[in-house]
Short mmCIF file of C-alpha atoms and ligand atoms in Angstrom, two decimals:
data_model
loop_
_atom_site.label_atom_id
_atom_site.label_comp_id
_atom_site.label_asym_id
_atom_site.label_seq_id
_atom_site.Cartn_x
_atom_site.Cartn_y
_atom_site.Cartn_z
CA MET Q 1 7.08 18.40 -11.84
CA GLU Q 2 6.81 15.52 -14.43
CA LYS Q 3 4.08 14.34 -16.46
CA PHE Q 4 3.42 11.10 -18.47
CA ILE Q 5 2.57 11.43 -22.40
CA ILE Q 6 0.76 7.99 -23.16
CA GLU Q 7 0.09 6.94 -26.68
CA GLY Q 8 -2.81 4.42 -26.26
CA GLY Q 9 -4.06 1.41 -28.34
CA HIS Q 10 -0.54 -0.71 -28.10
CA LYS Q 11 -0.82 -4.16 -27.17
CA LEU Q 12 1.36 -5.53 -24.34
CA GLU Q 13 3.54 -8.74 -24.72
CA GLY Q 14 6.08 -10.46 -22.51
CA GLU Q 15 6.93 -11.06 -18.72
CA ILE Q 16 7.31 -8.65 -15.92
CA GLU Q 17 8.73 -8.85 -12.33
CA ILE Q 18 6.87 -7.45 -9.40
CA SER Q 19 8.84 -5.61 -6.82
CA GLY Q 20 8.88 -5.90 -3.08
CA SER Q 21 5.80 -4.69 -1.13
CA LYS Q 22 5.87 -1.04 -0.20
CA ASN Q 23 3.17 -1.44 2.56
CA ALA Q 24 5.03 -4.38 4.10
CA SER Q 25 8.45 -2.70 3.85
CA LEU Q 26 7.15 0.78 5.68
CA PRO Q 27 6.10 -1.20 9.21
CA ILE Q 28 9.01 -3.74 8.93
CA ILE Q 29 11.54 -0.58 8.38
CA ALA Q 30 9.76 0.81 11.33
CA ALA Q 31 9.99 -2.16 13.58
CA SER Q 32 13.63 -2.63 12.71
CA ILE Q 33 14.48 0.34 15.03
CA MET Q 34 13.41 -1.69 17.84
CA CYS Q 35 16.38 -4.30 17.05
CA GLU Q 36 19.62 -4.42 18.78
CA GLY Q 37 22.27 -4.48 15.99
CA LYS Q 38 21.86 -4.19 12.23
CA THR Q 39 19.03 -5.58 10.35
CA VAL Q 40 19.39 -6.17 6.63
CA LEU Q 41 16.11 -6.00 4.45
CA TYR Q 42 16.19 -7.51 0.99
CA ASN Q 43 13.71 -6.72 -1.61
CA VAL Q 44 12.85 -3.18 -0.60
CA PRO Q 45 11.28 -1.30 -3.77
CA ASP Q 46 13.14 1.66 -4.36
CA LEU Q 47 10.20 4.23 -4.22
CA LYS Q 48 9.82 7.81 -2.82
CA ASP Q 49 7.74 6.73 0.23
CA ILE Q 50 10.67 4.45 1.12
CA GLN Q 51 13.12 7.17 0.77
CA THR Q 52 10.73 9.44 2.75
CA MET Q 53 10.91 6.63 5.73
CA ILE Q 54 14.79 6.66 5.20
CA LYS Q 55 14.93 10.34 5.66
CA ILE Q 56 12.85 10.23 8.88
CA LEU Q 57 15.09 7.56 10.36
CA ASN Q 58 18.01 9.49 9.28
CA PHE Q 59 16.84 12.60 10.93
CA MET Q 60 16.49 10.56 14.08
CA GLY Q 61 20.12 9.43 13.94
CA VAL Q 62 19.52 6.04 12.53
CA ASN Q 63 22.12 4.75 10.26
CA THR Q 64 21.09 3.40 6.80
CA LYS Q 65 22.42 2.23 3.71
CA PHE Q 66 20.07 1.55 0.68
CA GLU Q 67 21.43 -0.22 -2.44
CA ASN Q 68 20.06 -2.49 -4.89
CA ASN Q 69 16.69 -3.09 -3.07
CA THR Q 70 18.77 -3.98 -0.03
CA LEU Q 71 18.42 -1.91 3.04
CA GLU Q 72 20.73 -1.71 6.12
CA ILE Q 73 19.38 -0.16 9.00
CA ASP Q 74 21.52 0.33 12.24
CA PRO Q 75 19.53 2.21 15.06
CA SER Q 76 22.27 2.33 17.57
CA GLY Q 77 22.87 6.09 17.13
CA ILE Q 78 19.17 7.09 17.57
CA TYR Q 79 19.06 10.21 19.46
CA GLN Q 80 15.80 12.07 18.65
CA PHE Q 81 12.26 10.75 18.44
CA THR Q 82 10.60 13.15 16.36
CA ALA Q 83 8.83 12.69 12.96
CA PRO Q 84 8.38 16.45 11.56
CA TYR Q 85 5.80 17.59 9.71
CA GLU Q 86 7.38 18.09 6.31
CA PHE Q 87 8.01 14.16 6.36
CA VAL Q 88 4.63 13.09 7.82
CA SER Q 89 2.56 15.39 5.56
CA THR Q 90 4.05 13.49 2.40
CA MET Q 91 3.58 10.19 4.13
CA ARG Q 92 0.81 9.00 6.25
CA GLY Q 93 2.44 5.72 6.48
CA SER Q 94 5.20 7.18 8.80
CA ILE Q 95 2.86 6.70 11.43
CA CYS Q 96 3.99 3.18 11.73
CA LEU Q 97 7.16 4.27 13.65
CA LEU Q 98 4.88 5.20 16.48
CA GLY Q 99 4.48 1.94 18.16
CA PRO Q 100 8.17 1.05 17.68
CA LEU Q 101 9.45 4.22 19.17
CA LEU Q 102 7.16 3.93 22.09
CA ALA Q 103 8.17 0.29 22.86
CA LYS Q 104 11.72 0.61 22.47
CA TYR Q 105 12.55 4.35 23.76
CA LYS Q 106 9.53 5.03 25.71
CA LYS Q 107 8.97 8.57 23.82
CA ALA Q 108 7.84 9.87 20.49
CA ARG Q 109 6.79 13.08 19.01
CA PHE Q 110 4.94 12.69 15.75
CA SER Q 111 3.34 15.36 13.73
CA MET Q 112 -0.38 14.83 13.35
CA PRO Q 113 -1.05 13.16 10.00
CA GLY Q 114 -3.72 15.37 8.28
CA GLY Q 115 -6.55 14.24 6.00
CA CYS Q 116 -5.88 13.52 2.42
CA VAL Q 117 -7.55 13.25 -0.83
CA ILE Q 118 -8.89 9.62 -0.13
CA GLY Q 119 -10.87 11.17 2.74
CA PRO Q 120 -10.30 11.81 6.36
CA ARG Q 121 -8.14 9.27 7.95
CA PRO Q 122 -8.17 9.21 11.85
CA ILE Q 123 -5.77 7.62 13.98
CA ASP Q 124 -7.97 6.99 17.09
CA LEU Q 125 -7.52 3.12 16.69
CA HIS Q 126 -3.57 3.53 17.00
CA ILE Q 127 -3.81 5.71 20.10
CA LYS Q 128 -6.54 3.44 21.72
CA GLY Q 129 -4.07 0.39 21.45
CA LEU Q 130 -0.96 2.22 22.44
CA LYS Q 131 -2.85 3.70 25.46
CA LYS Q 132 -3.79 0.31 26.53
CA LEU Q 133 -0.43 -0.92 26.72
CA GLY Q 134 0.28 2.01 29.11
CA VAL Q 135 1.23 4.93 26.83
CA GLN Q 136 0.43 8.30 27.90
CA ILE Q 137 -0.60 10.45 24.89
CA GLU Q 138 -1.17 13.97 24.59
CA ASN Q 139 -1.77 16.31 21.36
CA GLU Q 140 0.52 19.16 21.51
CA GLU Q 141 0.21 21.92 18.91
CA GLY Q 142 -0.32 19.42 16.06
CA TYR Q 143 2.00 17.04 17.48
CA ILE Q 144 1.16 13.60 19.26
CA VAL Q 145 3.46 13.31 22.01
CA GLY Q 146 3.63 9.93 23.66
CA LYS Q 147 5.40 8.78 26.62
CA ALA Q 148 5.59 5.65 28.81
CA ASP Q 149 7.63 4.16 31.82
CA VAL Q 150 6.75 0.90 31.19
CA LEU Q 151 4.48 -0.84 28.45
CA LYS Q 152 2.32 -3.61 29.89
CA GLY Q 153 0.58 -6.31 27.94
CA ASN Q 154 -3.16 -5.94 27.88
CA ASP Q 155 -6.44 -7.34 25.96
CA ILE Q 156 -7.19 -4.65 23.12
CA PHE Q 157 -10.21 -4.66 20.74
CA LEU Q 158 -8.70 -2.79 17.58
CA GLY Q 159 -12.11 -2.77 15.36
CA GLY Q 160 -13.24 0.68 14.19
CA SER Q 161 -16.32 1.95 12.32
CA PHE Q 162 -14.65 0.45 8.98
CA GLY Q 163 -13.49 -2.67 10.47
CA SER Q 164 -9.93 -3.42 11.16
CA SER Q 165 -7.01 -0.96 10.45
CA VAL Q 166 -3.87 -2.24 9.01
CA LEU Q 167 -1.33 0.46 10.39
CA ALA Q 168 -3.04 0.38 13.93
CA THR Q 169 -2.39 -3.24 14.03
CA ALA Q 170 1.09 -2.87 12.97
CA ASN Q 171 1.81 -0.09 15.65
CA VAL Q 172 0.06 -2.02 18.35
CA MET Q 173 1.50 -5.48 17.65
CA SER Q 174 4.84 -4.05 17.12
CA ALA Q 175 4.56 -2.22 20.53
CA ALA Q 176 3.21 -5.22 22.27
CA VAL Q 177 6.56 -7.34 21.46
CA LEU Q 178 8.10 -5.47 24.07
CA ALA Q 179 5.81 -4.92 26.57
CA GLU Q 180 5.46 -6.83 29.67
CA GLY Q 181 3.22 -9.80 29.72
CA GLU Q 182 0.62 -11.03 27.15
CA THR Q 183 -1.19 -8.92 24.85
CA THR Q 184 -4.21 -10.23 22.80
CA ILE Q 185 -5.44 -8.02 19.88
CA GLU Q 186 -8.97 -8.82 18.87
CA TYR Q 187 -10.04 -7.52 15.44
CA ALA Q 188 -6.58 -7.27 14.11
CA ALA Q 189 -5.89 -6.64 10.61
CA CYS Q 190 -5.18 -10.06 8.62
CA GLU Q 191 -3.58 -8.51 5.42
CA PRO Q 192 -0.48 -10.19 4.14
CA GLU Q 193 1.59 -6.99 5.00
CA ILE Q 194 0.84 -7.57 8.62
CA VAL Q 195 1.72 -11.38 8.26
CA ASP Q 196 4.93 -10.15 6.83
CA LEU Q 197 5.86 -7.98 9.55
CA ALA Q 198 4.92 -10.45 12.11
CA LYS Q 199 7.28 -12.98 10.52
CA PHE Q 200 9.98 -10.63 10.63
CA LEU Q 201 9.43 -9.77 14.18
CA LYS Q 202 9.30 -13.48 15.05
CA LYS Q 203 12.78 -13.95 13.29
CA ALA Q 204 14.16 -10.86 15.33
CA GLY Q 205 12.67 -13.00 18.53
CA ALA Q 206 9.23 -12.00 18.93
CA LYS Q 207 6.47 -14.41 20.16
CA ILE Q 208 3.62 -13.81 18.18
CA TYR Q 209 0.61 -16.19 17.49
CA GLY Q 210 -2.38 -15.85 15.33
CA GLU Q 211 -0.82 -13.64 12.60
CA GLY Q 212 -3.31 -13.82 9.25
CA SER Q 213 -6.50 -14.21 11.66
CA HIS Q 214 -8.31 -11.46 13.51
CA LEU Q 215 -6.91 -12.72 16.85
CA LEU Q 216 -3.19 -12.26 17.54
CA LYS Q 217 -1.43 -13.17 20.86
CA ILE Q 218 1.78 -11.61 21.90
CA GLU Q 219 3.98 -12.79 24.68
CA GLY Q 220 6.44 -9.85 25.47
CA VAL Q 221 9.94 -10.26 25.06
CA LYS Q 222 12.89 -8.31 26.65
CA LYS Q 223 14.76 -7.68 23.42
CA LEU Q 224 14.72 -8.24 19.51
CA LYS Q 225 17.77 -8.72 17.77
CA GLY Q 226 18.89 -7.36 13.96
CA VAL Q 227 18.11 -10.06 11.22
CA GLU Q 228 18.15 -10.35 7.56
CA TYR Q 229 14.70 -10.43 6.07
CA LYS Q 230 13.27 -10.68 2.63
CA ILE Q 231 10.20 -8.67 1.99
CA ILE Q 232 7.12 -10.12 0.03
CA PRO Q 233 5.98 -9.11 -3.39
CA ASP Q 234 3.70 -6.28 -3.74
CA ARG Q 235 0.00 -7.60 -4.37
CA ILE Q 236 -1.17 -4.24 -5.40
CA GLU Q 237 1.46 -3.60 -7.97
CA GLY Q 238 0.88 -7.18 -9.34
CA GLY Q 239 -2.83 -6.61 -9.32
CA THR Q 240 -2.18 -3.39 -11.29
CA TYR Q 241 -0.22 -4.96 -14.11
CA ILE Q 242 -2.72 -7.88 -14.07
CA LEU Q 243 -5.59 -5.31 -15.06
CA ALA Q 244 -3.13 -3.59 -17.46
CA GLY Q 245 -3.09 -7.08 -19.39
CA TYR Q 246 -6.73 -7.31 -19.55
CA ILE Q 247 -7.72 -3.71 -20.55
CA THR Q 248 -5.16 -3.67 -23.24
CA LYS Q 249 -6.41 -7.19 -24.26
CA SER Q 250 -3.04 -8.45 -23.73
CA LYS Q 251 -1.51 -11.71 -22.82
CA ILE Q 252 1.26 -10.94 -20.29
CA LYS Q 253 3.01 -12.96 -17.60
CA ILE Q 254 3.53 -11.50 -14.10
CA ASN Q 255 6.29 -13.22 -12.01
CA ASN Q 256 7.32 -13.02 -8.38
CA ILE Q 257 4.00 -12.68 -7.37
CA ILE Q 258 1.89 -14.82 -4.70
CA PRO Q 259 -1.31 -15.64 -6.07
CA GLN Q 260 -3.35 -16.06 -2.92
CA HIS Q 261 -2.83 -12.65 -2.13
CA LEU Q 262 -5.16 -11.68 -5.07
CA PHE Q 263 -8.00 -14.20 -4.84
CA ALA Q 264 -10.61 -11.42 -4.75
CA LEU Q 265 -9.28 -9.87 -7.68
CA PHE Q 266 -9.30 -13.33 -9.81
CA ASP Q 267 -12.68 -13.83 -8.48
CA LYS Q 268 -13.93 -10.60 -10.02
CA ILE Q 269 -11.90 -11.12 -13.20
CA GLU Q 270 -13.61 -14.57 -13.68
CA GLU Q 271 -17.14 -12.95 -12.76
CA CYS Q 272 -16.63 -10.76 -15.93
CA GLY Q 273 -16.10 -13.72 -17.88
CA LEU Q 274 -12.37 -13.83 -18.53
CA LYS Q 275 -9.90 -16.56 -17.63
CA ILE Q 276 -6.80 -16.09 -15.69
CA ILE Q 277 -3.81 -18.79 -14.93
CA TYR Q 278 -1.77 -18.72 -12.09
CA LYS Q 279 0.65 -21.04 -10.53
CA SER Q 280 2.67 -20.87 -7.15
CA ASN Q 281 4.68 -17.69 -8.37
CA PHE Q 282 3.15 -16.17 -11.74
CA VAL Q 283 -0.01 -15.30 -13.19
CA GLU Q 284 -0.77 -15.11 -16.93
CA THR Q 285 -3.63 -13.10 -18.38
CA ILE Q 286 -5.98 -14.64 -20.80
CA PRO Q 287 -7.42 -11.73 -22.56
CA ASN Q 288 -10.68 -11.38 -24.50
CA ASP Q 289 -12.14 -8.46 -26.76
CA LYS Q 290 -15.26 -8.23 -24.34
CA TRP Q 291 -15.86 -8.40 -20.59
CA LYS Q 292 -19.08 -8.24 -18.51
CA ALA Q 293 -19.97 -6.06 -15.75
CA THR Q 294 -19.79 -6.90 -12.03
CA GLU Q 295 -20.24 -5.60 -8.65
CA ILE Q 296 -17.72 -5.24 -6.15
CA THR Q 297 -17.42 -4.39 -2.70
CA THR Q 298 -14.11 -3.07 -1.22
CA LEU Q 299 -13.32 -4.74 2.18
CA PRO Q 300 -10.37 -5.39 4.40
CA PHE Q 301 -8.37 -8.76 3.34
CA PRO Q 302 -9.22 -11.32 2.03
CA GLY Q 303 -11.98 -9.01 0.50
CA PHE Q 304 -11.36 -6.94 -2.53
CA PRO Q 305 -8.59 -4.42 -1.66
CA THR Q 306 -9.28 -0.77 -1.67
CA ASP Q 307 -5.90 -0.26 -3.04
CA LEU Q 308 -7.14 -1.80 -6.41
CA GLN Q 309 -10.68 -0.06 -6.66
CA ALA Q 310 -9.44 2.78 -8.88
CA GLN Q 311 -7.78 0.54 -11.52
CA MET Q 312 -10.53 -2.06 -11.46
CA MET Q 313 -12.94 1.01 -12.04
CA GLY Q 314 -10.84 1.92 -15.25
CA PHE Q 315 -11.19 -1.49 -16.32
CA LEU Q 316 -14.93 -1.75 -15.76
CA SER Q 317 -15.44 1.41 -17.61
CA LEU Q 318 -15.08 -0.78 -20.79
CA ALA Q 319 -17.21 -3.55 -19.55
CA GLU Q 320 -20.63 -4.62 -21.27
CA GLY Q 321 -23.43 -3.40 -18.88
CA ILE Q 322 -23.37 -1.53 -15.58
CA SER Q 323 -21.07 -2.10 -12.80
CA ILE Q 324 -21.15 -1.16 -9.12
CA ILE Q 325 -18.38 -0.38 -6.83
CA THR Q 326 -19.23 0.24 -3.26
CA GLU Q 327 -16.28 1.56 -1.26
CA LYS Q 328 -16.40 0.45 2.14
CA VAL Q 329 -12.84 1.15 3.45
CA PHE Q 330 -12.33 4.88 2.43
CA PRO Q 331 -15.98 5.77 1.48
CA GLU Q 332 -14.72 8.96 -0.22
CA ARG Q 333 -12.00 7.51 -2.36
CA PHE Q 334 -13.58 8.34 -5.66
CA ILE Q 335 -11.24 11.41 -6.82
CA HIS Q 336 -10.48 9.49 -9.80
CA VAL Q 337 -13.99 9.39 -11.25
CA GLY Q 338 -13.94 12.94 -12.74
CA GLU Q 339 -10.52 12.07 -14.57
CA LEU Q 340 -11.76 8.65 -15.76
CA ASN Q 341 -14.94 10.57 -17.21
CA ARG Q 342 -12.59 12.97 -19.05
CA LEU Q 343 -11.30 9.93 -20.90
CA GLY Q 344 -14.56 8.98 -22.02
CA ALA Q 345 -15.78 6.65 -18.98
CA ASP Q 346 -19.85 6.96 -17.99
CA ILE Q 347 -19.42 6.92 -14.07
CA THR Q 348 -21.79 8.55 -11.68
CA LEU Q 349 -21.48 8.50 -7.74
CA ASP Q 350 -24.12 7.91 -5.17
CA GLY Q 351 -22.57 8.46 -1.79
CA SER Q 352 -19.96 5.72 -1.54
CA LYS Q 353 -21.16 3.79 -4.45
CA ALA Q 354 -19.94 4.48 -8.27
CA ILE Q 355 -22.04 3.17 -10.79
CA ILE Q 356 -20.15 2.59 -13.98
CA LYS Q 357 -22.01 2.26 -17.37
CA GLY Q 358 -19.77 0.47 -19.66
CA VAL Q 359 -18.68 2.33 -22.70
CA LYS Q 360 -17.20 1.07 -26.07
CA SER Q 361 -13.91 2.91 -25.99
CA LEU Q 362 -12.08 5.69 -24.27
CA LYS Q 363 -10.33 8.76 -25.74
CA GLY Q 364 -7.11 10.31 -24.83
CA ALA Q 365 -7.14 13.77 -22.95
CA LYS Q 366 -5.40 15.87 -20.61
CA VAL Q 367 -5.85 14.51 -16.92
CA MET Q 368 -4.49 15.02 -13.38
CA ALA Q 369 -3.17 12.34 -11.10
CA SER Q 370 -4.79 12.71 -7.72
CA ASP Q 371 -3.45 9.94 -5.29
CA LEU Q 372 -1.07 7.06 -6.01
CA ARG Q 373 -3.65 4.28 -6.95
CA ALA Q 374 -5.95 6.80 -8.87
CA SER Q 375 -2.99 7.73 -10.92
CA ALA Q 376 -2.47 3.91 -11.70
CA ALA Q 377 -6.10 3.77 -12.95
CA LEU Q 378 -5.44 6.68 -15.21
CA VAL Q 379 -2.48 5.11 -16.91
CA LEU Q 380 -4.41 1.99 -17.36
CA ALA Q 381 -7.09 3.82 -18.96
CA ALA Q 382 -4.74 5.71 -21.25
CA LEU Q 383 -2.92 2.41 -22.31
CA THR Q 384 -6.20 1.54 -23.85
CA ALA Q 385 -7.73 4.86 -24.87
CA GLU Q 386 -7.64 6.04 -28.65
CA GLY Q 387 -4.98 8.83 -29.12
CA THR Q 388 -2.61 10.24 -26.71
CA THR Q 389 -3.30 11.11 -23.03
CA GLU Q 390 -1.15 13.35 -20.87
CA ILE Q 391 -1.35 12.69 -17.21
CA SER Q 392 0.38 15.58 -14.99
CA ARG Q 393 1.26 15.19 -11.33
CA ILE Q 394 2.75 11.92 -11.75
CA TYR Q 395 4.84 12.06 -8.64
CA HIS Q 396 2.18 10.33 -6.74
CA LEU Q 397 2.72 7.23 -8.78
CA ASP Q 398 6.71 7.39 -7.77
CA ARG Q 399 5.49 6.94 -4.33
CA GLY Q 400 4.22 3.74 -4.78
CA TYR Q 401 5.34 1.86 -8.16
CA GLU Q 402 9.04 1.02 -8.75
CA LYS Q 403 9.98 1.91 -12.43
CA PHE Q 404 6.41 2.06 -13.27
CA GLU Q 405 6.64 3.40 -17.04
CA LYS Q 406 9.99 1.45 -17.52
CA LYS Q 407 8.17 -1.96 -16.75
CA LEU Q 408 5.11 -1.25 -18.79
CA ASN Q 409 7.41 -0.06 -21.77
CA LEU Q 410 9.28 -3.34 -21.75
CA LEU Q 411 5.86 -4.88 -22.49
CA GLY Q 412 5.24 -2.59 -25.44
CA ALA Q 413 3.54 0.18 -23.83
CA LYS Q 414 4.62 3.88 -25.12
CA ILE Q 415 4.85 5.90 -22.33
CA LYS Q 416 7.20 8.92 -22.09
CA ARG Q 417 8.03 10.94 -19.00
CA ILE Q 418 8.56 14.70 -19.67
CA ARG Q 419 9.15 17.75 -17.49
CA GLU Q 420 6.00 20.01 -17.32
CA GLU Q 421 6.83 23.60 -18.38
C1 UD1 P 1 -3.06 0.93 4.69
C2 UD1 P 1 -2.36 1.13 3.42
C3 UD1 P 1 -3.22 1.55 2.52
C4 UD1 P 1 -4.38 0.86 2.27
C5 UD1 P 1 -5.16 0.85 3.83
C6 UD1 P 1 -6.26 -0.14 3.67
C7 UD1 P 1 -0.14 1.44 4.43
C8 UD1 P 1 1.20 2.24 4.28
N1 UD1 P 1 -1.16 1.92 3.87
O1 UD1 P 1 -3.55 2.28 5.24
O2 UD1 P 1 -2.51 1.71 1.34
O3 UD1 P 1 -5.11 1.64 1.49
O4 UD1 P 1 -4.35 0.08 4.51
O5 UD1 P 1 -6.28 -1.21 2.96
O6 UD1 P 1 -0.05 0.17 4.69
N2 UD1 P 1 -9.26 4.12 10.55
C9 UD1 P 1 -9.98 4.37 11.83
N3 UD1 P 1 -9.21 4.93 12.59
C10 UD1 P 1 -7.76 4.48 12.89
C11 UD1 P 1 -7.16 4.10 11.55
C12 UD1 P 1 -8.11 3.83 10.44
O7 UD1 P 1 -10.99 4.68 11.62
O8 UD1 P 1 -7.14 4.76 13.68
C13 UD1 P 1 -10.23 3.62 9.32
C14 UD1 P 1 -9.68 4.44 8.01
O9 UD1 P 1 -9.96 5.86 8.16
C15 UD1 P 1 -10.29 3.41 7.08
C16 UD1 P 1 -10.07 1.96 7.95
O10 UD1 P 1 -10.02 2.44 9.12
O11 UD1 P 1 -11.72 3.90 6.84
C17 UD1 P 1 -8.92 1.45 7.21
O12 UD1 P 1 -7.76 2.00 7.28
P1 UD1 P 1 -6.36 1.35 7.68
O13 UD1 P 1 -6.54 0.03 7.56
O14 UD1 P 1 -6.03 2.09 8.95
O15 UD1 P 1 -5.33 2.26 6.63
P2 UD1 P 1 -4.00 2.26 6.76
O16 UD1 P 1 -3.39 1.38 7.60
O17 UD1 P 1 -3.92 3.87 7.00
#
């Protein structure tokens, strides 16, 4: 295992490029197995989660080539339809293969994704939506086994106790594309990653209307063709670097970003009394020595993203006053609180609310990364902490941030990756 040694207190300076979106790539890669012929995807980030997805495809007999952020996928040799436990257990996002497998090959055997450190993550909405399209689904010895003779369009309400579901929408929308007749999905997720998936599917021949809203209409088509497609930039990576700029009181420019994907973050930065500059494809941080506390509720898009909650908490731990973050998407996603407190933050929890009393400074300590975004929050805090911070278990970061420490070091951070004894 590897760890980061971070020397805090250095200002950042310069420009940074955002990579392609992990969460858009995963369902698009999955959907490409429904296409006849080869698909070529550009701007795919080279990350552990993407490599895991490629391993699952290869296990199934799908041919792939991944070089310089370009991924070629040729599904013509697919011969097995199982996603085994050893892959699914490391990456829950692989569940987005379920819909494409059932739509195109009419069978799938999928290890049940377990809970994880951000709380229980059910898949009832995925199953409900696919069943409505005519799939039979059983639970056999920890595996979800799905089969269907024919998929038929239907009216599907996809809202759950926590609102819309990103990957359930990806699964059901992808499957509906090859179903007979018309499907409507009410309470669909409208995240930019779902819009990107819809654009990819439309380029491949799908008929989808309403992407980006809560109501999707899909007219089934007989087949899809392999296409070339460029993935959108990663808004969560972008947001993380924006917060890195502000927390270190630095002026940095973040390129290859779609500002509209991050308006909820910009709004909160402005509420904290800070200025932000953005144009069509870049953002510049305008730092200040001080910022004010604020209140945040995480919500599905266009609300404040849960995937930036931990990083924002790190930033607010240095605000003047008391901030409150209410987590409405994954109410138990607070594992980073204890670790941020080890660095000197003053955060207490009350159910799904975190109460953050701003402190004057953070101090380096030994901490442990617990999940992908929580790890990013610790790195941001460490960049501004006095002294040295050691973050263990950084493999979480490699799941979702391409060249994380390289990019930050180019801006002037002092992060070393070393092997843990
Ligand atoms: C995706 C993202 C993840 C992000 C999350 C919310 C990928 C690979 N992952 O995860 O980074 O944090 O969206 O923006 O794209 N739920 C149910 N039943 C279901 C499915 C979900 O109740 O069948 C609940 C979840 O427990 C959660 C909420 O719905 O409370 C939203 O989860 P969902 O949007 O499904 O998250 P993912 O798609 O798994």
